[in-house]
PDB file of C-alpha atoms in Angstrom:
ATOM      1  CA  UNK F   1       2.576  -1.301 -17.693  1.00  0.00           C
ATOM      2  CA  UNK F   2       5.507  -3.077 -16.083  1.00  0.00           C
ATOM      3  CA  UNK F   3       6.963  -6.413 -17.082  1.00  0.00           C
ATOM      4  CA  UNK F   4       8.061  -9.045 -14.560  1.00  0.00           C
ATOM      5  CA  UNK F   5      11.621  -7.748 -14.171  1.00  0.00           C
ATOM      6  CA  UNK F   6      10.499  -4.139 -13.743  1.00  0.00           C
ATOM      7  CA  UNK F   7       7.804  -5.110 -11.229  1.00  0.00           C
ATOM      8  CA  UNK F   8      10.254  -7.119  -9.109  1.00  0.00           C
ATOM      9  CA  UNK F   9      12.824  -4.297  -9.196  1.00  0.00           C
ATOM     10  CA  UNK F  10      10.089  -1.868  -8.171  1.00  0.00           C
ATOM     11  CA  UNK F  11       9.187  -4.094  -5.214  1.00  0.00           C
ATOM     12  CA  UNK F  12      12.817  -4.358  -4.123  1.00  0.00           C
ATOM     13  CA  UNK F  13      13.414  -0.602  -4.292  1.00  0.00           C
ATOM     14  CA  UNK F  14      10.076   0.931  -3.263  1.00  0.00           C
ATOM     15  CA  UNK F  15       9.122  -1.327  -0.359  1.00  0.00           C
ATOM     16  CA  UNK F  16      11.113  -0.902   2.827  1.00  0.00           C
ATOM     17  CA  UNK F  17      12.512  -4.103   4.311  1.00  0.00           C
ATOM     18  CA  UNK F  18      12.149  -6.387   1.283  1.00  0.00           C
ATOM     19  CA  UNK F  19      14.450  -9.418   1.410  1.00  0.00           C
ATOM     20  CA  UNK F  20      13.248 -10.987  -1.824  1.00  0.00           C
ATOM     21  CA  UNK F  21      10.464 -10.917  -4.381  1.00  0.00           C
ATOM     22  CA  UNK F  22       9.077 -13.392  -6.903  1.00  0.00           C
ATOM     23  CA  UNK F  23       6.353 -13.757  -9.504  1.00  0.00           C
ATOM     24  CA  UNK F  24       4.985 -17.291  -9.307  1.00  0.00           C
ATOM     25  CA  UNK F  25       2.696 -19.503 -11.395  1.00  0.00           C
ATOM     26  CA  UNK F  26       0.636 -21.418  -8.835  1.00  0.00           C
ATOM     27  CA  UNK F  27      -0.484 -23.928 -11.444  1.00  0.00           C
ATOM     28  CA  UNK F  28       3.040 -25.269 -11.805  1.00  0.00           C
ATOM     29  CA  UNK F  29       4.752 -23.858  -8.713  1.00  0.00           C
ATOM     30  CA  UNK F  30       7.438 -22.306 -10.902  1.00  0.00           C
ATOM     31  CA  UNK F  31       8.892 -18.869 -10.275  1.00  0.00           C
ATOM     32  CA  UNK F  32       8.612 -16.801 -13.460  1.00  0.00           C
ATOM     33  CA  UNK F  33      11.040 -14.307 -11.978  1.00  0.00           C
ATOM     34  CA  UNK F  34      12.902 -13.740  -8.726  1.00  0.00           C
ATOM     35  CA  UNK F  35      14.993 -10.952  -7.271  1.00  0.00           C
ATOM     36  CA  UNK F  36      16.855 -10.842  -3.973  1.00  0.00           C
ATOM     37  CA  UNK F  37      16.821 -13.596  -1.407  1.00  0.00           C
ATOM     38  CA  UNK F  38      19.561 -14.760   0.947  1.00  0.00           C
ATOM     39  CA  UNK F  39      21.538 -17.916   1.559  1.00  0.00           C
ATOM     40  CA  UNK F  40      18.762 -18.910   3.962  1.00  0.00           C
ATOM     41  CA  UNK F  41      15.892 -17.800   1.702  1.00  0.00           C
ATOM     42  CA  UNK F  42      15.869 -19.634  -1.621  1.00  0.00           C
ATOM     43  CA  UNK F  43      13.123 -17.887  -3.582  1.00  0.00           C
ATOM     44  CA  UNK F  44      12.624 -20.851  -5.910  1.00  0.00           C
ATOM     45  CA  UNK F  45      11.888 -23.114  -2.934  1.00  0.00           C
ATOM     46  CA  UNK F  46       9.676 -20.408  -1.392  1.00  0.00           C
ATOM     47  CA  UNK F  47       7.759 -20.077  -4.681  1.00  0.00           C
ATOM     48  CA  UNK F  48       7.012 -23.794  -4.812  1.00  0.00           C
ATOM     49  CA  UNK F  49       6.073 -23.980  -1.124  1.00  0.00           C
ATOM     50  CA  UNK F  50       3.807 -20.958  -1.238  1.00  0.00           C
ATOM     51  CA  UNK F  51       2.036 -22.468  -4.233  1.00  0.00           C
ATOM     52  CA  UNK F  52       0.753 -25.126  -1.830  1.00  0.00           C
ATOM     53  CA  UNK F  53      -0.469 -22.384   0.524  1.00  0.00           C
ATOM     54  CA  UNK F  54      -2.397 -20.650  -2.272  1.00  0.00           C
ATOM     55  CA  UNK F  55      -3.919 -23.890  -3.542  1.00  0.00           C
ATOM     56  CA  UNK F  56      -4.981 -24.933  -0.038  1.00  0.00           C
ATOM     57  CA  UNK F  57      -6.650 -21.585   0.636  1.00  0.00           C
ATOM     58  CA  UNK F  58      -8.449 -21.692  -2.706  1.00  0.00           C
ATOM     59  CA  UNK F  59      -9.751 -25.215  -1.965  1.00  0.00           C
ATOM     60  CA  UNK F  60     -10.913 -24.093   1.481  1.00  0.00           C
ATOM     61  CA  UNK F  61     -12.755 -21.097   0.051  1.00  0.00           C
ATOM     62  CA  UNK F  62     -14.420 -23.377  -2.487  1.00  0.00           C
ATOM     63  CA  UNK F  63     -15.525 -25.799   0.251  1.00  0.00           C
ATOM     64  CA  UNK F  64     -16.921 -22.862   2.223  1.00  0.00           C
ATOM     65  CA  UNK F  65     -18.657 -21.583  -0.904  1.00  0.00           C
ATOM     66  CA  UNK F  66     -16.922 -18.201  -0.625  1.00  0.00           C
ATOM     67  CA  UNK F  67     -17.185 -16.523  -4.014  1.00  0.00           C
ATOM     68  CA  UNK F  68     -14.883 -13.566  -3.346  1.00  0.00           C
ATOM     69  CA  UNK F  69     -11.309 -13.632  -4.607  1.00  0.00           C
ATOM     70  CA  UNK F  70      -8.225 -13.704  -2.423  1.00  0.00           C
ATOM     71  CA  UNK F  71      -6.414 -10.365  -2.308  1.00  0.00           C
ATOM     72  CA  UNK F  72      -3.440 -11.408  -0.254  1.00  0.00           C
ATOM     73  CA  UNK F  73      -2.198 -13.932   2.268  1.00  0.00           C
ATOM     74  CA  UNK F  74       0.108 -13.027   5.154  1.00  0.00           C
ATOM     75  CA  UNK F  75       2.410 -15.441   6.929  1.00  0.00           C
ATOM     76  CA  UNK F  76       4.152 -14.044   9.991  1.00  0.00           C
ATOM     77  CA  UNK F  77       7.233 -15.718  11.425  1.00  0.00           C
ATOM     78  CA  UNK F  78       9.613 -14.521  14.132  1.00  0.00           C
ATOM     79  CA  UNK F  79      11.787 -12.252  12.023  1.00  0.00           C
ATOM     80  CA  UNK F  80       9.894 -11.979   8.732  1.00  0.00           C
ATOM     81  CA  UNK F  81       6.608 -11.320   7.007  1.00  0.00           C
ATOM     82  CA  UNK F  82       5.802 -13.377   3.917  1.00  0.00           C
ATOM     83  CA  UNK F  83       3.224 -11.653   1.745  1.00  0.00           C
ATOM     84  CA  UNK F  84       1.433 -13.367  -1.147  1.00  0.00           C
ATOM     85  CA  UNK F  85      -0.679 -11.223  -3.495  1.00  0.00           C
ATOM     86  CA  UNK F  86      -2.749 -12.993  -6.127  1.00  0.00           C
ATOM     87  CA  UNK F  87      -2.770 -11.276  -9.504  1.00  0.00           C
ATOM     88  CA  UNK F  88      -6.240 -10.187 -10.579  1.00  0.00           C
ATOM     89  CA  UNK F  89      -7.421  -9.901 -14.148  1.00  0.00           C
ATOM     90  CA  UNK F  90      -7.310 -12.338 -17.038  1.00  0.00           C
ATOM     91  CA  UNK F  91      -3.677 -11.730 -17.972  1.00  0.00           C
ATOM     92  CA  UNK F  92      -2.453 -12.670 -14.500  1.00  0.00           C
ATOM     93  CA  UNK F  93      -4.846 -15.511 -13.751  1.00  0.00           C
ATOM     94  CA  UNK F  94      -2.953 -18.261 -11.952  1.00  0.00           C
ATOM     95  CA  UNK F  95      -0.097 -16.004 -10.788  1.00  0.00           C
ATOM     96  CA  UNK F  96       0.915 -14.411  -7.514  1.00  0.00           C
ATOM     97  CA  UNK F  97       3.508 -11.953  -6.299  1.00  0.00           C
ATOM     98  CA  UNK F  98       5.506 -13.094  -3.283  1.00  0.00           C
ATOM     99  CA  UNK F  99       7.469 -10.852  -0.926  1.00  0.00           C
ATOM    100  CA  UNK F 100       9.657 -11.757   2.018  1.00  0.00           C
ATOM    101  CA  UNK F 101      10.075  -8.814   4.387  1.00  0.00           C
ATOM    102  CA  UNK F 102      12.319  -8.152   7.370  1.00  0.00           C
ATOM    103  CA  UNK F 103       9.892  -7.525  10.264  1.00  0.00           C
ATOM    104  CA  UNK F 104      12.158  -5.000  11.971  1.00  0.00           C
ATOM    105  CA  UNK F 105      12.464  -2.786   8.878  1.00  0.00           C
ATOM    106  CA  UNK F 106       9.154  -3.305   7.080  1.00  0.00           C
ATOM    107  CA  UNK F 107       5.911  -1.415   7.447  1.00  0.00           C
ATOM    108  CA  UNK F 108       3.328  -4.082   6.659  1.00  0.00           C
ATOM    109  CA  UNK F 109       0.527  -1.660   5.748  1.00  0.00           C
ATOM    110  CA  UNK F 110       2.787   0.247   3.344  1.00  0.00           C
ATOM    111  CA  UNK F 111       4.138  -2.996   1.870  1.00  0.00           C
ATOM    112  CA  UNK F 112       0.592  -4.179   1.137  1.00  0.00           C
ATOM    113  CA  UNK F 113      -0.278  -0.811  -0.390  1.00  0.00           C
ATOM    114  CA  UNK F 114       2.838  -0.784  -2.604  1.00  0.00           C
ATOM    115  CA  UNK F 115       2.378  -4.412  -3.648  1.00  0.00           C
ATOM    116  CA  UNK F 116      -1.206  -3.640  -4.694  1.00  0.00           C
ATOM    117  CA  UNK F 117       0.117  -0.773  -6.852  1.00  0.00           C
ATOM    118  CA  UNK F 118       2.806  -2.993  -8.402  1.00  0.00           C
ATOM    119  CA  UNK F 119       0.234  -5.710  -9.127  1.00  0.00           C
ATOM    120  CA  UNK F 120      -2.040  -3.177 -10.833  1.00  0.00           C
ATOM    121  CA  UNK F 121       0.817  -2.017 -13.111  1.00  0.00           C
ATOM    122  CA  UNK F 122       2.044  -5.524 -13.935  1.00  0.00           C
ATOM    123  CA  UNK F 123       1.581  -6.720 -17.512  1.00  0.00           C
ATOM    124  CA  UNK F 124       2.276 -10.444 -17.944  1.00  0.00           C
TER     125      UNK F 124
END
């Protein structure tokens, strides 16, 4: 089982094209850990903003009476992919992993596969 720091390091080193990674509490919007980022990508700001995305999607699913859980959310912009993976299981309830990826270097399918593996190994 990996802790937050180990999981974020794993994401940064095992996933091609990662710009930054964070573990976020979507109840508070606070990043519990961040690694990477750039001068143009403040992971703390991204954590708070993506909390709103997760909350909105959860409200929408509730209004639609969809009982299944969210695995991940993908936001595609011109030069980047932003991938949000909700943590499953009791220990991670209310948390998500966030990745910002360089579109030119990242393989989205592999990134999703690796992030699923990292989430499964995460012990919070």
